[in-house]
Coordinates of C-alpha atoms and ligand atoms in Angstrom, one line a residue:
M976 CA -20.3 -25.4 -21.2
E977 CA -19.7 -28.6 -19.3
I978 CA -17.9 -28.3 -16.0
Q979 CA -15.0 -30.5 -15.4
A980 CA -15.4 -30.8 -11.6
K981 CA -12.1 -31.2 -9.9
E982 CA -11.0 -29.9 -6.5
D983 CA -7.5 -29.3 -5.5
M984 CA -7.7 -32.2 -3.1
D985 CA -4.1 -33.0 -3.4
M986 CA -3.2 -29.8 -1.8
Q987 CA -1.8 -30.1 1.7
K988 CA -4.5 -28.5 3.9
K989 CA -3.4 -25.6 6.1
W990 CA -5.3 -23.9 8.9
W991 CA -5.6 -20.6 7.1
H992 CA -6.9 -22.0 3.8
D993 CA -10.6 -21.3 4.6
K994 CA -10.1 -18.1 6.6
I995 CA -11.3 -14.6 5.9
V996 CA -9.0 -11.7 6.7
Y997 CA -10.3 -8.3 8.0
Q998 CA -7.8 -5.5 7.6
I999 CA -7.6 -2.8 10.3
Y1000 CA -6.1 0.6 9.8
P1001 CA -5.6 1.3 13.5
K1002 CA -5.3 5.1 13.3
S1003 CA -8.8 5.2 11.8
F1004 CA -10.6 2.3 13.4
F1005 CA -11.9 3.3 16.8
D1006 CA -10.6 5.9 19.3
S1007 CA -11.2 4.7 22.8
N1008 CA -9.5 7.6 24.7
G1009 CA -10.8 10.7 22.8
D1010 CA -7.5 11.9 21.3
G1011 CA -8.8 11.8 17.8
I1012 CA -6.7 8.7 16.9
G1013 CA -7.7 5.1 16.9
D1014 CA -6.0 2.8 19.4
I1015 CA -5.6 -0.8 20.6
Q1016 CA -8.3 -0.5 23.3
G1017 CA -10.6 0.7 20.5
I1018 CA -9.9 -2.4 18.5
I1019 CA -10.6 -4.6 21.5
Q1020 CA -13.9 -2.8 22.0
K1021 CA -14.9 -3.7 18.5
L1022 CA -13.7 -7.3 18.4
D1023 CA -17.3 -8.5 18.9
Y1024 CA -18.3 -6.5 15.9
I1025 CA -15.6 -8.2 13.7
K1026 CA -16.5 -11.5 15.1
S1027 CA -20.1 -10.9 14.3
L1028 CA -19.1 -10.4 10.6
G1029 CA -17.5 -13.8 10.6
A1030 CA -13.9 -12.7 9.9
D1031 CA -11.1 -14.9 11.3
I1032 CA -7.8 -13.2 10.8
L1033 CA -7.2 -9.6 11.8
W1034 CA -4.4 -7.9 9.9
I1035 CA -3.5 -4.8 11.7
C1036 CA -1.4 -2.1 10.0
P1037 CA 1.7 -1.0 11.9
M1038 CA 1.4 0.1 15.5
Y1039 CA 5.1 0.1 16.4
P1040 CA 6.8 3.2 17.7
S1041 CA 7.1 5.5 14.7
P1042 CA 7.5 9.2 13.8
M1043 CA 4.6 8.5 11.4
A1044 CA 6.2 9.9 8.4
D1045 CA 4.5 7.1 6.5
Q1046 CA 1.8 6.4 8.9
G1047 CA 3.7 3.8 10.9
Y1048 CA 5.5 2.1 7.9
D1049 CA 8.6 3.9 9.3
I1050 CA 9.4 2.0 12.4
S1051 CA 11.8 3.4 15.1
D1052 CA 11.5 0.4 17.5
Y1053 CA 10.5 -3.0 16.3
Y1054 CA 9.9 -4.4 19.8
N1055 CA 7.2 -2.1 21.2
I1056 CA 3.9 -0.3 20.5
D1057 CA 3.6 3.4 19.8
P1058 CA 2.1 5.2 22.8
T1059 CA -0.5 6.7 20.5
F1060 CA -1.9 3.2 20.1
G1061 CA -1.3 1.9 23.6
T1062 CA 1.2 -0.4 25.2
L1063 CA 2.7 -3.9 24.7
D1064 CA 0.4 -5.1 27.4
D1065 CA -2.6 -3.8 25.4
M1066 CA -1.3 -5.6 22.4
D1067 CA -1.0 -8.8 24.4
R1068 CA -4.5 -8.3 25.5
L1069 CA -5.8 -7.7 22.0
I1070 CA -4.1 -11.0 20.9
S1071 CA -5.6 -13.0 23.8
E1072 CA -9.1 -11.4 23.4
S1073 CA -9.0 -12.3 19.8
K1074 CA -7.9 -15.9 20.5
K1075 CA -10.8 -16.2 23.0
R1076 CA -13.1 -15.4 20.1
G1077 CA -11.4 -17.9 17.8
M1078 CA -9.7 -15.1 15.8
Y1079 CA -6.0 -14.7 14.9
V1080 CA -3.9 -11.6 14.7
I1081 CA -1.3 -10.7 12.2
M1082 CA 0.7 -7.5 11.9
D1083 CA 2.8 -5.9 9.3
L1084 CA 6.5 -6.9 9.1
V1085 CA 8.1 -3.8 7.7
V1086 CA 11.7 -4.7 7.1
N1087 CA 12.7 -3.4 3.7
H1088 CA 13.3 -0.2 5.6
C1089 CA 13.1 1.3 9.1
S1090 CA 12.8 4.9 10.3
D1091 CA 15.6 7.4 10.1
E1092 CA 14.8 7.8 13.8
H1093 CA 15.6 4.1 14.6
E1094 CA 18.8 3.8 16.7
W1095 CA 20.5 1.7 13.9
F1096 CA 20.2 4.7 11.6
R1097 CA 21.3 7.2 14.2
K1098 CA 24.4 5.1 14.9
A1099 CA 25.0 4.7 11.2
C1100 CA 25.0 8.5 11.0
Q1101 CA 27.4 8.8 13.8
E1102 CA 29.8 6.2 12.2
P1103 CA 29.0 5.5 8.6
G1104 CA 31.9 3.0 8.3
G1105 CA 31.0 1.2 11.5
K1106 CA 28.7 -1.8 12.3
Y1107 CA 25.4 0.1 11.8
G1108 CA 26.6 1.9 8.6
K1109 CA 26.6 -1.5 7.1
Y1110 CA 22.9 -2.0 8.0
F1111 CA 22.1 0.5 5.3
Y1112 CA 23.1 1.5 1.8
I1113 CA 25.5 4.4 2.3
E1114 CA 27.5 5.7 -0.7
D1115 CA 29.8 8.6 -1.6
I1116 CA 28.7 11.2 -4.0
K1117 CA 31.4 10.9 -6.7
D1118 CA 32.2 14.0 -8.9
G1119 CA 28.9 15.5 -7.8
K1120 CA 27.0 12.5 -9.1
L1121 CA 24.6 10.3 -7.1
P1122 CA 25.3 6.5 -7.2
C1123 CA 22.3 6.0 -9.6
N1124 CA 19.2 7.7 -11.0
W1125 CA 16.5 5.5 -9.6
R1126 CA 13.2 7.3 -8.7
G1127 CA 11.7 6.3 -5.4
I1128 CA 8.1 5.0 -5.0
F1129 CA 7.0 8.3 -3.5
G1130 CA 8.7 10.4 -6.1
G1131 CA 12.2 12.0 -6.3
S1132 CA 15.6 10.3 -6.1
V1133 CA 16.1 7.3 -3.9
W1134 CA 19.2 9.0 -2.5
S1135 CA 19.3 11.6 0.3
E1136 CA 22.2 13.2 2.1
L1137 CA 23.3 11.3 5.1
P1138 CA 22.7 13.7 8.0
G1139 CA 26.0 15.2 9.2
H1140 CA 27.9 13.9 6.1
P1141 CA 27.6 16.2 3.1
G1142 CA 29.6 13.9 0.8
K1143 CA 27.5 10.8 1.5
V1144 CA 24.0 9.6 0.7
Y1145 CA 21.8 6.8 1.8
L1146 CA 19.2 4.9 -0.2
H1147 CA 15.5 5.0 0.5
T1148 CA 13.0 3.2 -1.8
F1149 CA 10.1 5.1 -0.2
H1150 CA 10.2 8.3 1.9
K1151 CA 13.5 9.8 2.9
K1152 CA 12.6 9.1 6.5
Q1153 CA 12.5 5.4 5.5
P1154 CA 16.1 4.3 4.9
D1155 CA 16.4 0.9 3.3
L1156 CA 18.0 -1.9 5.3
N1157 CA 20.8 -3.7 3.6
W1158 CA 19.7 -7.4 3.3
E1159 CA 23.1 -8.4 1.9
N1160 CA 24.4 -8.0 5.4
P1161 CA 23.7 -11.3 7.3
K1162 CA 23.5 -9.3 10.6
V1163 CA 20.5 -7.4 9.2
R1164 CA 18.8 -10.7 8.4
Q1165 CA 19.5 -12.0 11.9
E1166 CA 17.9 -8.8 13.3
V1167 CA 14.8 -9.4 11.2
Y1168 CA 14.5 -13.0 12.3
K1169 CA 14.8 -11.9 16.0
I1170 CA 11.9 -9.4 15.4
I1171 CA 9.7 -12.1 13.9
N1172 CA 10.3 -14.5 16.7
F1173 CA 9.7 -11.8 19.3
W1174 CA 6.2 -11.2 17.9
L1175 CA 5.4 -14.8 17.3
D1176 CA 6.3 -15.4 21.0
H1177 CA 3.8 -12.7 21.8
G1178 CA 1.1 -14.8 20.1
L1179 CA 0.9 -13.3 16.6
S1180 CA -0.3 -15.8 14.1
G1181 CA 1.7 -14.4 11.2
F1182 CA 2.5 -11.3 9.2
R1183 CA 1.7 -9.2 6.2
V1184 CA 5.1 -8.7 4.8
D1185 CA 5.5 -5.2 3.5
A1186 CA 7.3 -4.1 0.4
I1187 CA 9.3 -7.3 0.4
V1188 CA 10.2 -7.4 -3.3
N1189 CA 12.3 -4.3 -2.7
I1190 CA 14.9 -6.0 -0.5
K1191 CA 17.1 -7.0 -3.3
K1192 CA 19.0 -4.3 -5.2
K1193 CA 20.8 -4.6 -8.5
L1194 CA 24.4 -4.0 -7.5
P1195 CA 26.7 -2.2 -8.2
F1196 CA 24.3 0.7 -8.6
K1197 CA 23.9 2.0 -12.1
D1198 CA 21.8 4.4 -14.1
Y1199 CA 18.9 3.4 -16.3
A1200 CA 17.5 5.4 -19.2
P1201 CA 15.5 8.3 -17.7
D1202 CA 11.7 8.1 -18.2
R1203 CA 10.7 11.6 -17.2
P1204 CA 12.2 15.1 -17.6
D1205 CA 13.5 14.8 -14.0
G1206 CA 16.3 12.5 -15.4
L1207 CA 15.3 9.6 -13.1
C1208 CA 14.1 6.1 -13.9
D1209 CA 11.3 4.3 -12.2
L1210 CA 12.7 1.7 -9.7
T1211 CA 10.6 -1.1 -11.2
V1212 CA 13.0 -1.2 -14.2
M1213 CA 15.8 -2.2 -11.9
K1214 CA 13.6 -4.7 -10.1
K1215 CA 12.9 -6.5 -13.4
E1216 CA 16.6 -7.0 -13.9
V1217 CA 17.7 -7.9 -10.4
E1218 CA 18.2 -11.6 -9.5
G1219 CA 18.6 -13.5 -6.3
I1220 CA 15.8 -12.3 -4.1
G1221 CA 14.9 -15.9 -3.5
E1222 CA 18.0 -16.5 -1.5
F1223 CA 16.8 -14.0 1.1
L1224 CA 13.2 -15.0 1.1
G1225 CA 14.0 -18.8 1.1
E1226 CA 16.3 -18.3 4.1
M1227 CA 13.6 -16.4 6.0
S1228 CA 11.0 -18.9 5.1
D1229 CA 13.1 -22.0 6.0
L1230 CA 14.5 -20.6 9.2
I1231 CA 11.3 -19.1 10.6
F1232 CA 8.0 -19.1 8.7
K1233 CA 7.9 -22.9 7.9
K1234 CA 9.0 -23.9 11.4
R1235 CA 6.2 -22.0 13.1
D1236 CA 3.2 -22.8 10.9
I1237 CA 2.1 -19.2 10.6
F1238 CA 0.1 -17.3 8.0
V1239 CA 2.3 -15.1 5.9
L1240 CA 0.8 -12.7 3.4
G1241 CA 3.4 -11.3 1.0
E1242 CA 3.1 -7.9 -0.6
V1243 CA 4.6 -9.0 -3.9
S1244 CA 4.1 -7.4 -7.2
N1245 CA 5.9 -7.9 -10.5
E1246 CA 7.5 -11.1 -9.5
R1247 CA 9.5 -12.7 -12.2
E1248 CA 7.9 -14.7 -14.9
G1249 CA 7.4 -18.3 -13.8
S1250 CA 8.3 -17.7 -10.2
L1251 CA 4.8 -17.8 -8.7
P1252 CA 5.4 -21.4 -7.3
D1253 CA 8.5 -20.1 -5.4
Y1254 CA 6.2 -17.5 -3.7
I1255 CA 3.0 -19.3 -3.0
G1256 CA 3.5 -22.9 -4.1
E1257 CA 3.4 -25.9 -1.7
N1258 CA 6.9 -25.0 -0.5
G1259 CA 6.7 -21.3 -1.3
Y1260 CA 8.2 -18.5 0.8
F1261 CA 4.7 -17.2 1.7
S1262 CA 1.3 -18.7 2.5
T1263 CA -0.3 -16.4 0.0
M1264 CA 0.3 -13.0 -1.7
F1265 CA -2.0 -10.2 -2.8
D1266 CA -3.5 -10.4 -6.3
F1267 CA -2.5 -7.0 -7.5
A1268 CA -3.5 -7.6 -11.1
P1269 CA -6.8 -5.5 -11.1
N1270 CA -5.1 -3.0 -8.9
V1271 CA -2.2 -2.2 -11.1
F1272 CA -4.3 -2.3 -14.3
G1273 CA -4.2 1.0 -16.2
K1274 CA -1.5 2.5 -14.1
S1275 CA 1.2 4.5 -15.8
E1276 CA 4.8 5.3 -14.9
K1277 CA 4.1 8.9 -16.0
G1278 CA 2.0 9.5 -13.0
W1279 CA -1.6 9.4 -11.7
F1280 CA -2.8 11.9 -14.4
D1281 CA -2.1 9.2 -17.0
Y1282 CA -3.9 6.3 -15.2
M1283 CA -6.7 4.6 -17.2
P1284 CA -10.1 3.7 -15.7
V1285 CA -10.7 0.0 -15.2
T1286 CA -13.7 -1.3 -17.2
P1287 CA -15.8 -4.2 -16.1
D1288 CA -14.2 -6.4 -18.7
N1289 CA -10.7 -5.3 -17.6
Y1290 CA -11.5 -6.1 -14.0
R1291 CA -12.9 -9.6 -14.9
D1292 CA -10.0 -10.4 -17.2
C1293 CA -7.5 -9.4 -14.6
C1294 CA -9.1 -11.6 -12.0
F1295 CA -9.5 -14.5 -14.3
T1296 CA -5.9 -14.3 -15.5
S1297 CA -4.8 -14.4 -11.9
Q1298 CA -7.0 -17.4 -11.1
E1299 CA -5.5 -19.2 -14.1
R1300 CA -2.0 -18.3 -13.0
A1301 CA -2.5 -19.6 -9.5
K1302 CA -4.2 -22.8 -10.6
N1303 CA -2.5 -25.9 -9.2
I1304 CA 0.1 -23.6 -7.5
G1305 CA -1.5 -22.0 -4.5
F1306 CA -3.7 -19.2 -3.2
F1307 CA -3.8 -15.5 -4.0
A1308 CA -5.3 -13.1 -1.5
N1309 CA -8.1 -11.3 -3.1
F1310 CA -9.1 -7.8 -2.2
I1311 CA -10.9 -4.7 -3.6
D1312 CA -9.9 -2.2 -0.9
N1313 CA -6.8 -1.6 1.1
H1314 CA -5.1 1.3 2.9
D1315 CA -3.1 2.3 -0.2
E1316 CA -5.7 2.4 -2.8
P1317 CA -9.0 4.1 -3.5
R1318 CA -12.1 2.3 -2.5
G1319 CA -12.7 -0.6 -4.9
I1320 CA -16.3 0.5 -5.5
N1321 CA -15.0 3.8 -6.8
R1322 CA -12.3 2.2 -8.9
Y1323 CA -14.1 -0.8 -10.4
L1324 CA -17.6 0.6 -10.8
P1325 CA -18.5 3.6 -12.9
D1326 CA -19.1 6.6 -10.6
H1327 CA -22.7 7.3 -11.9
D1328 CA -23.6 3.6 -11.2
L1329 CA -22.7 3.5 -7.5
S1330 CA -25.7 1.9 -5.7
L1331 CA -26.4 -0.7 -3.0
E1332 CA -26.8 -3.3 -5.7
S1333 CA -23.6 -2.4 -7.6
K1334 CA -21.6 -2.4 -4.4
K1335 CA -22.9 -5.8 -3.5
M1336 CA -22.3 -7.1 -7.0
L1337 CA -18.6 -6.1 -6.8
A1338 CA -18.4 -7.7 -3.4
T1339 CA -19.8 -11.0 -4.8
V1340 CA -17.5 -11.3 -7.7
Y1341 CA -14.3 -10.9 -5.8
F1342 CA -15.3 -12.7 -2.6
F1343 CA -16.0 -16.1 -4.1
L1344 CA -12.9 -16.3 -6.3
K1345 CA -10.5 -19.0 -5.2
G1346 CA -8.1 -17.6 -2.6
I1347 CA -8.1 -15.8 0.7
P1348 CA -10.6 -13.0 0.8
I1349 CA -9.6 -9.8 2.5
I1350 CA -12.0 -7.2 3.7
Y1351 CA -10.7 -3.7 4.5
Q1352 CA -12.4 -1.8 7.3
G1353 CA -15.4 0.1 6.1
Q1354 CA -15.7 -1.9 2.9
E1355 CA -18.3 -4.1 4.5
I1356 CA -20.6 -1.0 4.9
G1357 CA -19.9 0.3 1.5
M1358 CA -17.7 3.2 2.5
E1359 CA -16.7 5.5 -0.4
N1360 CA -13.8 7.6 -1.5
R1361 CA -13.5 11.0 0.3
G1362 CA -13.2 12.7 -3.1
V1363 CA -11.7 16.1 -3.8
V1364 CA -10.3 18.0 -0.8
P1365 CA -8.1 21.2 -0.8
L1366 CA -4.4 20.5 -1.0
E1367 CA -3.7 21.7 2.6
K1368 CA -6.1 19.1 3.9
I1369 CA -4.3 16.2 2.3
D1370 CA -2.2 14.0 4.5
D1371 CA -0.9 11.4 2.0
F1372 CA 2.4 12.8 0.7
S1373 CA 2.3 10.5 -2.4
A1374 CA -0.9 12.4 -3.4
I1375 CA 0.9 15.7 -2.7
D1376 CA 3.8 14.6 -4.9
Q1377 CA 1.4 13.6 -7.6
Y1378 CA -0.3 17.0 -7.4
Y1379 CA 3.0 18.5 -8.5
V1380 CA 3.6 15.8 -11.1
S1381 CA 0.2 16.7 -12.6
I1382 CA 1.0 20.4 -12.5
D1383 CA 4.4 19.8 -14.2
A1384 CA 2.5 17.8 -16.9
G1385 CA 0.4 20.9 -17.7
F1386 CA -2.8 20.5 -15.7
S1387 CA -4.4 23.4 -13.8
P1388 CA -4.5 23.3 -10.0
E1389 CA -8.2 22.4 -10.1
E1390 CA -7.5 19.6 -12.6
A1391 CA -4.6 18.3 -10.5
L1392 CA -6.8 18.2 -7.4
E1393 CA -9.4 16.3 -9.3
I1394 CA -6.8 13.8 -10.6
I1395 CA -5.2 13.1 -7.3
S1396 CA -8.6 12.8 -5.6
K1397 CA -9.1 9.5 -7.4
Y1398 CA -6.0 7.8 -6.0
N1399 CA -5.2 9.7 -2.8
R1400 CA -4.6 7.2 0.0
D1401 CA -6.6 9.4 2.3
N1402 CA -9.7 8.2 0.5
V1403 CA -9.5 4.9 2.4
R1404 CA -7.9 6.2 5.6
T1405 CA -10.8 8.4 6.8
P1406 CA -12.2 7.2 10.1
M1407 CA -14.4 4.2 10.3
Q1408 CA -18.1 5.3 10.2
W1409 CA -19.7 3.7 13.2
N1410 CA -22.8 5.8 13.5
A1411 CA -24.5 9.1 12.7
E1412 CA -23.2 10.9 15.8
P1413 CA -20.5 13.6 15.4
Y1414 CA -17.3 12.3 14.0
A1415 CA -19.2 9.2 12.9
G1416 CA -18.9 7.8 16.4
F1417 CA -15.2 7.2 15.7
S1418 CA -14.0 9.6 18.4
S1419 CA -15.4 12.2 20.8
R1420 CA -13.3 14.9 19.1
A1421 CA -12.1 16.0 15.7
P1422 CA -10.1 13.1 14.3
W1423 CA -6.6 13.2 12.8
L1424 CA -8.2 13.0 9.3
E1425 CA -11.6 14.4 8.5
V1426 CA -14.5 12.0 8.5
N1427 CA -16.2 11.4 5.1
P1428 CA -19.2 13.8 5.2
N1429 CA -21.5 10.9 4.0
Y1430 CA -21.3 9.2 7.4
P1431 CA -24.9 10.1 8.3
E1432 CA -26.0 7.8 5.5
I1433 CA -23.2 5.2 5.5
N1434 CA -22.5 3.8 8.9
V1435 CA -22.4 0.6 10.9
S1436 CA -25.2 1.4 13.2
S1437 CA -27.8 2.2 10.5
E1438 CA -26.8 -0.9 8.5
L1439 CA -26.5 -3.4 11.4
N1440 CA -30.1 -4.6 11.5
T1441 CA -31.2 -3.5 8.0
P1442 CA -31.8 -6.5 5.8
G1443 CA -31.0 -4.8 2.5
S1444 CA -27.8 -3.1 3.7
V1445 CA -24.3 -3.7 2.3
L1446 CA -23.3 -4.9 5.8
S1447 CA -26.1 -7.5 5.9
Y1448 CA -25.0 -8.7 2.5
Y1449 CA -21.4 -9.1 3.6
K1450 CA -22.5 -11.1 6.5
K1451 CA -24.5 -13.3 4.2
M1452 CA -21.5 -13.8 1.9
I1453 CA -19.3 -14.8 4.8
L1454 CA -21.9 -17.2 6.2
L1455 CA -22.2 -18.8 2.8
R1456 CA -18.5 -19.2 2.3
K1457 CA -18.4 -20.8 5.7
N1458 CA -21.4 -23.0 5.4
L1459 CA -20.2 -26.5 5.9
D1460 CA -22.1 -27.7 2.9
Y1461 CA -20.2 -25.4 0.6
A1462 CA -17.0 -24.4 2.4
N1463 CA -14.9 -27.1 0.8
T1464 CA -16.0 -26.1 -2.6
F1465 CA -15.3 -22.4 -2.0
T1466 CA -11.9 -23.2 -0.6
Y1467 CA -10.6 -25.9 -2.8
G1468 CA -13.0 -26.1 -5.7
E1469 CA -11.7 -25.4 -9.1
F1470 CA -12.3 -22.0 -10.7
I1471 CA -13.8 -22.3 -14.2
P1472 CA -14.7 -19.2 -16.2
F1473 CA -18.2 -19.0 -17.6
H1474 CA -18.5 -17.0 -20.8
P1475 CA -15.5 -14.8 -20.3
D1476 CA -16.1 -13.4 -23.7
I1477 CA -19.5 -11.7 -23.0
H1478 CA -19.1 -8.0 -22.5
N1479 CA -19.9 -6.8 -19.0
L1480 CA -20.5 -10.2 -17.6
M1481 CA -18.4 -11.6 -14.8
A1482 CA -19.3 -15.2 -14.1
Y1483 CA -17.4 -18.3 -13.0
Y1484 CA -18.0 -21.7 -11.5
R1485 CA -16.5 -23.0 -8.4
S1486 CA -16.5 -26.7 -8.7
G1487 CA -15.7 -29.3 -6.1
D1488 CA -18.1 -31.5 -4.1
K1489 CA -20.7 -29.0 -5.2
D1490 CA -21.1 -27.1 -8.4
I1491 CA -21.7 -23.4 -7.9
L1492 CA -22.1 -20.6 -10.4
I1493 CA -21.3 -17.0 -9.5
I1494 CA -22.8 -14.8 -12.1
A1495 CA -22.9 -11.0 -12.2
N1496 CA -24.4 -8.5 -14.7
Y1497 CA -21.6 -5.9 -14.5
Q1498 CA -23.7 -3.1 -16.1
K1499 CA -26.8 -1.0 -15.3
D1500 CA -28.9 -2.4 -18.2
A1501 CA -30.8 -5.6 -17.6
R1502 CA -30.0 -8.6 -19.8
T1503 CA -30.6 -12.3 -20.4
I1504 CA -28.0 -15.0 -20.2
M1505 CA -28.4 -18.7 -21.2
L1506 CA -27.4 -21.1 -18.5
S1507 CA -26.2 -24.6 -19.3
R1508 CA -27.8 -26.3 -16.3
E1509 CA -30.9 -25.7 -14.2
P1510 CA -29.9 -24.3 -10.8
K1511 CA -30.9 -26.4 -7.8
Q1512 CA -31.1 -23.4 -5.5
I1513 CA -30.2 -19.7 -5.1
L1514 CA -27.5 -19.4 -2.5
L1515 CA -27.2 -15.6 -2.7
N1516 CA -28.9 -12.8 -4.6
N1517 CA -28.3 -9.1 -4.3
Y1518 CA -31.9 -8.4 -5.4
D1519 CA -35.3 -9.7 -4.1
K1520 CA -36.1 -10.7 -7.7
F1521 CA -35.1 -13.8 -9.6
S1522 CA -36.3 -14.7 -13.0
L1523 CA -35.4 -17.9 -14.9
S1524 CA -37.3 -19.7 -17.6
N1525 CA -36.0 -22.5 -19.8
L1526 CA -32.5 -21.8 -18.8
E1527 CA -32.9 -18.2 -19.7
L1528 CA -31.7 -16.2 -16.8
N1529 CA -32.9 -12.6 -16.6
L1530 CA -30.5 -10.4 -14.8
L1531 CA -31.3 -6.9 -13.6
G1532 CA -28.7 -4.1 -13.7
Y1533 CA -25.8 -5.1 -11.5
Q1534 CA -27.5 -8.2 -10.3
A1535 CA -25.3 -10.9 -8.8
L1536 CA -26.3 -14.4 -8.0
V1537 CA -24.6 -17.4 -6.4
L1538 CA -26.4 -20.5 -7.7
E1539 CA -26.0 -24.1 -6.7
L1540 CA -26.2 -26.2 -9.9
Ligands
NOJ459 C1 3.4 -0.6 1.4 C2 2.4 -0.1 2.4 O1 1.2 -0.7 2.2 C3 2.3 1.4 2.3 O2 1.3 1.9 3.0 C4 3.7 1.9 2.6 O3 3.7 3.3 2.4 C5 4.8 1.3 1.8 N1 4.7 -0.2 1.7 C6 6.1 1.5 2.5 O4 6.3 0.8 3.7

């Protein structure tokens, strides 16, 4: 196949285009004060570690005051830091210490909903018809009927009784402790802009914008055809129908984001057909948005018990389709792990094939795609899912909900535990494994969530100076992406698939001022692939061996190579 080399040179260059994001789940990153919970001082102590990886932008999950019903995604005060994590001064210090090291900090902007313990909601409960009542969606129950039959993202109806008002209900897309803010109300939008400016003035370089596609509701509320025996209908059906979200996002972007040259990472899924340029185009609402395609593949509205495994071909096809979609439009943010999903290595690799090589292979194929790579804490050392745990030890309430969904679908308790163990968000929220000391060196006492028992084998300390470790490999990948000879090609070079039709092969060119081939044998059996050009040099190899003769490239099981052509 001939490569048609063309970079996206017309694209207006932005400071974040060539950056690598490192995601921190603060509760589980590093506990500096021995209370079993990670904190800001802990992050500060580990900044040199993150710097040594080569990451540039730290995305830190919510640390605002919160009752922690949804681990901080339920905010009760947007202008402060939860004492569990530290103080506003600590946060300022974290930002300035990061800046000193040439790194940027972004935090979650969680404004689809707040906490039911936020003063706006308290006031709304005191006076539903007053100013703050209009900050939420509060409706009357009419003839014993709820305003609509939408099912929330964590299960159950989106409506709950308004405390103190038996005839009234309020809407929550997520947990009932997360009442949705009413974006139709201009005062709510003004509050949001004030919050954004407050944090930018504190030195944040941007935001990861949480759950933002949920801010627009199809009004007036109406029922949709039920999709489970509970008589409810998945909220996504409404989201496919609703129009006008662009007015809210455009306003926020024009009034704030664009004026302050920040990095904004949108949590967007299921955007409308053809609307990608509105989100991540030159003049889009966001700098970038997650590529959820591999992540949502195989998921089912029936529940986790009905999810399909993702095969190597599925994974490749999802990534390639996304690359094609974003072509000449903008950048996706590429990831395999995050705080809401199982570890990528457990989802995109067959269980029985988990090895150092396969972990490195998966890392290679996603990391060099066009877009912004995100690394979630622990991914860089090959941390794995926690696996099956007894129900009483599960913290993630969406997993608990899905346990009962599986039971209702006829599975035994053992089967239900096995099913939820695959997608339980606790899988990725277990404490960071720093060393082989008790509690993995995360804390001096039992942490809020049990450490994965494999920490004596998988931890930072044992991998730090070990040439063959996953950690050393991540460092090499980052160094390569940043190498000045290749950075331009990895950032702006065109993405061109290489033999996308070959079973269990994931390979593509990045073509710009250099021609680079990323090629991975996504299976345990060795195989031979014909190249079309002789490589000039091997830029990266997850094995010590390399075998090529007359353009015949012999690949070992799960071998991944980055070749300069
Ligand atoms: C998406 C976040 O990533 C997730 O952790 C949270 O539960 C929901 N949004 C609600 O804020």
